[in-house]
PDB file of C-alpha atoms in Angstrom:
ATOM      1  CA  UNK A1164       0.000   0.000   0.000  1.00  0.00           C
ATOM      2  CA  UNK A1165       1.448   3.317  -0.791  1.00  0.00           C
ATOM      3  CA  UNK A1166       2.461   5.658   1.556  1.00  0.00           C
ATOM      4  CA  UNK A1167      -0.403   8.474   0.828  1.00  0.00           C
ATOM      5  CA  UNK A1168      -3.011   6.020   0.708  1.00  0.00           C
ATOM      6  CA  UNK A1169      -1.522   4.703   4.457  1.00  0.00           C
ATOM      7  CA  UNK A1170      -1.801   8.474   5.730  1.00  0.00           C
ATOM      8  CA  UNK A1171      -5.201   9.115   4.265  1.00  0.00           C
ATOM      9  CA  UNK A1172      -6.151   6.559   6.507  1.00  0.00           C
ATOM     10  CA  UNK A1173      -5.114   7.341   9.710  1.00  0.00           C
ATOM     11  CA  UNK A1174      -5.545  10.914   9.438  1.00  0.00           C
ATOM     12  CA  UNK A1175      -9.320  10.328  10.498  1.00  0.00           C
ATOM     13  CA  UNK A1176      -8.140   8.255  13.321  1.00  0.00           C
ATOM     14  CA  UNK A1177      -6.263  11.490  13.885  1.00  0.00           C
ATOM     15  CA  UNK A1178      -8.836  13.733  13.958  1.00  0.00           C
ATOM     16  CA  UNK A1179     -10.998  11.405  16.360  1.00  0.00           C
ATOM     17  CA  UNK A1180      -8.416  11.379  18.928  1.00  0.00           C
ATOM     18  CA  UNK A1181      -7.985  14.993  18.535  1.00  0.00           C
ATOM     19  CA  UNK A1182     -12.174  15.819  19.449  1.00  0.00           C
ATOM     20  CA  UNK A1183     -11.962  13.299  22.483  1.00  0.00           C
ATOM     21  CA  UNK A1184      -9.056  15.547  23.741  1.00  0.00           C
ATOM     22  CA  UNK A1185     -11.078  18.446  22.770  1.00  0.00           C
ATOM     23  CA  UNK A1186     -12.854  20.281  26.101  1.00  0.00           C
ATOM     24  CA  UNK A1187     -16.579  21.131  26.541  1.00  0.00           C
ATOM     25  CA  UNK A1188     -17.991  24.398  25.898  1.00  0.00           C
ATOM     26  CA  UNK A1189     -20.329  25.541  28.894  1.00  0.00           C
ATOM     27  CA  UNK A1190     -22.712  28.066  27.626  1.00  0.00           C
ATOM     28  CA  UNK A1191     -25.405  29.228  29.791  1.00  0.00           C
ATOM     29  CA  UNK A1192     -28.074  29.075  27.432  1.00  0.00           C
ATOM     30  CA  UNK A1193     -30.264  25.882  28.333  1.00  0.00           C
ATOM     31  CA  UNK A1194     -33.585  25.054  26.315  1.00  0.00           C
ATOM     32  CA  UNK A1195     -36.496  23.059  27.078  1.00  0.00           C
ATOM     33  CA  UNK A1196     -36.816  19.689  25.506  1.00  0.00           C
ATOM     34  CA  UNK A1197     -40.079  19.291  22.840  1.00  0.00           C
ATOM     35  CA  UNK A1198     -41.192  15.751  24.113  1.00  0.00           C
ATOM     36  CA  UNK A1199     -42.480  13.903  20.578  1.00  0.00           C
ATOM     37  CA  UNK A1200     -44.293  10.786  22.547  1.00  0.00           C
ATOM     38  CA  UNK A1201     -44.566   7.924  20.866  1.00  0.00           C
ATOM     39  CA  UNK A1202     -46.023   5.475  23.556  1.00  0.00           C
ATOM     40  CA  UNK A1203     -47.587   5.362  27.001  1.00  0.00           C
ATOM     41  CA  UNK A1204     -43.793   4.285  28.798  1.00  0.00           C
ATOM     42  CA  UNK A1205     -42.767   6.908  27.094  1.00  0.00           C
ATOM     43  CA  UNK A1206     -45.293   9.487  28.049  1.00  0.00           C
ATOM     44  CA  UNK A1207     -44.716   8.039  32.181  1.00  0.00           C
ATOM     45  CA  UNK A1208     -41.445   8.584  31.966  1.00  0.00           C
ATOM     46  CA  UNK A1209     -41.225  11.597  30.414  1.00  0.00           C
ATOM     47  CA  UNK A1210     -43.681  13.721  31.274  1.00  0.00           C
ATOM     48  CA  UNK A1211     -45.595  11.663  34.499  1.00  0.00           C
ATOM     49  CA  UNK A1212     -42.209  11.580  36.153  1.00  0.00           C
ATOM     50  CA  UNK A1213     -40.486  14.917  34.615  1.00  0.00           C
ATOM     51  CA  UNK A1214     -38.911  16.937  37.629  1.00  0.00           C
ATOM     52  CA  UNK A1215     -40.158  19.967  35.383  1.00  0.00           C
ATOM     53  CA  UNK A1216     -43.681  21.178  34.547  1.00  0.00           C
ATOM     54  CA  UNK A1217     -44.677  19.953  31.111  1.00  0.00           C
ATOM     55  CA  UNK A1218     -47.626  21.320  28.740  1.00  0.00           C
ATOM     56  CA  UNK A1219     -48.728  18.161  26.969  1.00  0.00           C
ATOM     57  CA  UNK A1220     -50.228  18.933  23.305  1.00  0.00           C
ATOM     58  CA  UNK A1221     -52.899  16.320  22.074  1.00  0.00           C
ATOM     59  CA  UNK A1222     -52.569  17.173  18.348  1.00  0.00           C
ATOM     60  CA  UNK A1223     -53.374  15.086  14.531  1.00  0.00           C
ATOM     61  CA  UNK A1224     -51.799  16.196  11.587  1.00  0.00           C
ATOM     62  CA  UNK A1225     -54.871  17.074   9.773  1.00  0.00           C
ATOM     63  CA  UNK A1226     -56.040  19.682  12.337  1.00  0.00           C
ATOM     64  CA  UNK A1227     -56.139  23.093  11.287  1.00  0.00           C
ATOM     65  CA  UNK A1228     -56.115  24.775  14.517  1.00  0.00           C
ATOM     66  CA  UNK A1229     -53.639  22.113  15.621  1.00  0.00           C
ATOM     67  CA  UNK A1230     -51.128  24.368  12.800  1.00  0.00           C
ATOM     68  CA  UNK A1231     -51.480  27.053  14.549  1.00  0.00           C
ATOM     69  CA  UNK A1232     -51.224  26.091  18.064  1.00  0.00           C
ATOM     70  CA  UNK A1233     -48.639  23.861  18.590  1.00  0.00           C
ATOM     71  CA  UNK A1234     -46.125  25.881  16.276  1.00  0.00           C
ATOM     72  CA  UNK A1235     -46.680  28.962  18.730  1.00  0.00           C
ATOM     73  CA  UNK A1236     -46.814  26.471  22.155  1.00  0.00           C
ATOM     74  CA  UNK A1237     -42.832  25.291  20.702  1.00  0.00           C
ATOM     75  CA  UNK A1238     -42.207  29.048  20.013  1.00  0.00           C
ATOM     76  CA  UNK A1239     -43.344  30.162  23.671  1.00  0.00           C
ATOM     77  CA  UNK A1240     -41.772  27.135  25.048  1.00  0.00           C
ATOM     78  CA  UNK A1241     -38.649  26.885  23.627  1.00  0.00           C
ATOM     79  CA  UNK A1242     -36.775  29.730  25.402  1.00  0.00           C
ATOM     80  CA  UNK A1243     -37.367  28.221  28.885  1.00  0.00           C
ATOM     81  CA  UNK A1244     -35.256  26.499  30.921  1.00  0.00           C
ATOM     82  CA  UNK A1245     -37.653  25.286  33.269  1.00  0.00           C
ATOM     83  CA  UNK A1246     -41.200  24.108  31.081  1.00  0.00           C
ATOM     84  CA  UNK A1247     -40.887  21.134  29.147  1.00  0.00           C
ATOM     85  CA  UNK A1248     -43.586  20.665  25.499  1.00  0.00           C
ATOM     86  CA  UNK A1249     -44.827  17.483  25.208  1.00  0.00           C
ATOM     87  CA  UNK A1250     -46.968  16.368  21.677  1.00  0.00           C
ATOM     88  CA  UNK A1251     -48.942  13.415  21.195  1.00  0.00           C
ATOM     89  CA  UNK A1252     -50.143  12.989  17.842  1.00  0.00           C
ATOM     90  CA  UNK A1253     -53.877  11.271  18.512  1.00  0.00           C
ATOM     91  CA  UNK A1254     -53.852   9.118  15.805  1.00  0.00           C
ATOM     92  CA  UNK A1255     -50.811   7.064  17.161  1.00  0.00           C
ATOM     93  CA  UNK A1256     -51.576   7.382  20.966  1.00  0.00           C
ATOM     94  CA  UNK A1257     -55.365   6.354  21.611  1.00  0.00           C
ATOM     95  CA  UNK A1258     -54.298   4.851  24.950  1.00  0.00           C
ATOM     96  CA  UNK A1259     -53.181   8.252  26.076  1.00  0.00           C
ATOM     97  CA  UNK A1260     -56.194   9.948  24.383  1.00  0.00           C
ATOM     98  CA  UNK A1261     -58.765   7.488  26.205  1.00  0.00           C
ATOM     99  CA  UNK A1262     -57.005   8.209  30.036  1.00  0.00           C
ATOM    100  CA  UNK A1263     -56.718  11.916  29.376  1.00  0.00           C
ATOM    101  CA  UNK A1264     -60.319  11.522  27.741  1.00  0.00           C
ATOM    102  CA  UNK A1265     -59.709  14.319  24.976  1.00  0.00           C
ATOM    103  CA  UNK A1266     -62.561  14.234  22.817  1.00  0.00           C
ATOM    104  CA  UNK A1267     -61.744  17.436  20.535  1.00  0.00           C
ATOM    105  CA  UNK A1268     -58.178  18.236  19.281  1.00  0.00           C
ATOM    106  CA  UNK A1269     -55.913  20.744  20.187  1.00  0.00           C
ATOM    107  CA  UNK A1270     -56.183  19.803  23.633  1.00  0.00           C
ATOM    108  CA  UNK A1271     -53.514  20.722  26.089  1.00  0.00           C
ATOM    109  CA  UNK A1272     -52.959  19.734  29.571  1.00  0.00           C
ATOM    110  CA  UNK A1273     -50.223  21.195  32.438  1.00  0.00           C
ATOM    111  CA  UNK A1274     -48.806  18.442  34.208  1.00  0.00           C
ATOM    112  CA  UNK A1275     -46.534  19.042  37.185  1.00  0.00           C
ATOM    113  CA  UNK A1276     -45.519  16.895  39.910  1.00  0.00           C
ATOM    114  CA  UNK A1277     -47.054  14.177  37.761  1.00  0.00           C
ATOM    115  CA  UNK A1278     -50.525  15.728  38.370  1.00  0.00           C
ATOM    116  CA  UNK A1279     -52.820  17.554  36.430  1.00  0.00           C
ATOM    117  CA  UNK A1280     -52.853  20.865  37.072  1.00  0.00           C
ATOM    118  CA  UNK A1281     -54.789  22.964  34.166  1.00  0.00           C
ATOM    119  CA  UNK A1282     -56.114  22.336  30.597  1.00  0.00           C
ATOM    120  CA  UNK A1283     -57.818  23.975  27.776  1.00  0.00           C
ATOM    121  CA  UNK A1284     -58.931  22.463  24.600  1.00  0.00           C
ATOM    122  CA  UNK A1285     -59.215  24.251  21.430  1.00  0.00           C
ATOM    123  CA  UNK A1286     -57.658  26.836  19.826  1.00  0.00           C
ATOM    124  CA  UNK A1287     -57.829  29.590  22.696  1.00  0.00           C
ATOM    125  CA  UNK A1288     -56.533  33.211  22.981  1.00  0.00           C
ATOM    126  CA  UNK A1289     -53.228  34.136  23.271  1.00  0.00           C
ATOM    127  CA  UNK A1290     -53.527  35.830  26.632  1.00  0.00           C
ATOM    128  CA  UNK A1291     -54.851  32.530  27.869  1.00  0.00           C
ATOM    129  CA  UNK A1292     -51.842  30.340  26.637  1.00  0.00           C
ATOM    130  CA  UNK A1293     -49.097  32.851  27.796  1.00  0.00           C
ATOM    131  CA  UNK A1294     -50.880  32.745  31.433  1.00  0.00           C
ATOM    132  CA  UNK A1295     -50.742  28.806  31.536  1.00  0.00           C
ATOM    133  CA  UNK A1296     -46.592  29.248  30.345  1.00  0.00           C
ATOM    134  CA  UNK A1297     -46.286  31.857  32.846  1.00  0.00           C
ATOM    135  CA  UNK A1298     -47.573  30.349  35.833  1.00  0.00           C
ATOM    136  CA  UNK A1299     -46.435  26.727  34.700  1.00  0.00           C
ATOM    137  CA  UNK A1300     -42.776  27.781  34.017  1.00  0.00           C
ATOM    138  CA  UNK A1301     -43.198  29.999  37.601  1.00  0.00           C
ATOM    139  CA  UNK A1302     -43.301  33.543  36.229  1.00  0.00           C
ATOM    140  CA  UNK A1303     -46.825  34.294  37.355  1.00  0.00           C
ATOM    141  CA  UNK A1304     -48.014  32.929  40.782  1.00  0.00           C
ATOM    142  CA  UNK A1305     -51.315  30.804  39.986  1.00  0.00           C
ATOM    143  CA  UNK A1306     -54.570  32.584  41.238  1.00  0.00           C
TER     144      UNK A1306
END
């Protein structure tokens, strides 16, 4: 085997070894994690037994209000380092949809502690889903 063809091949290995050396960046920018559930272990473990609020979003894809509401719940949500978004699609959960009993999509629930704690269903106003962030993610004392 020829010499360049040797190096081209270890230089990789090279570069490996080189990022495993390479330190962390802290930044002190922390996000949320958007919670896609795909099953009811899923949904237990992370929302039922998150140490942080959640706001679970019942949605289905061919929802029109469903559009609007979840994009602006992930837009709300995203910036905080303290409120998790959780979205179960109803079409592939109807284990979850038959214990939370939604009958009409959007439907969202606040879940903290592992208890229900608020819910709306519907597409609501936007004064109405900032209070539910605000006193879910602790910046408004509940009333």
């Amino acid at each position: 085997m020829s010499k360049a063809i040797c190096k081209g091949l270890r230089s990789p290995i090279r570069s490996l070894i080189n990022l495993r050396r390479a330190k962390t960046i802290s930044t002190s920018l922390v996000h949320n994690e958007t919670i896609l559930v795909k099953n009811n272990e899923e949904f237990v473990n992370k929302v039922m037994n998150n140490d942080k609020p959640v706001i679970v979003n019942f949605h289905a894809e061919w929802c029109e209000p469903c559009k609007i509401l979840t994009p602006k719940l992930k837009e709300l949500i995203e910036p905080l380092d303290n409120l998790d978004l959780a979205i179960v699609d109803v079409e592939d959960n109807a284990e979850l949809v038959h214990t939370f009993e939604v009958k009409a999509v959007p439907a969202v629930i606040a879940v903290k502690n592992g208890l229900i704690v608020d819910k709306f269903i519907g597409l609501v106003d936007a004064d109405m889903i900032t209070n539910l962030i605000d006193r879910m993610s602790g910046k408004k004392k509940p009333s």
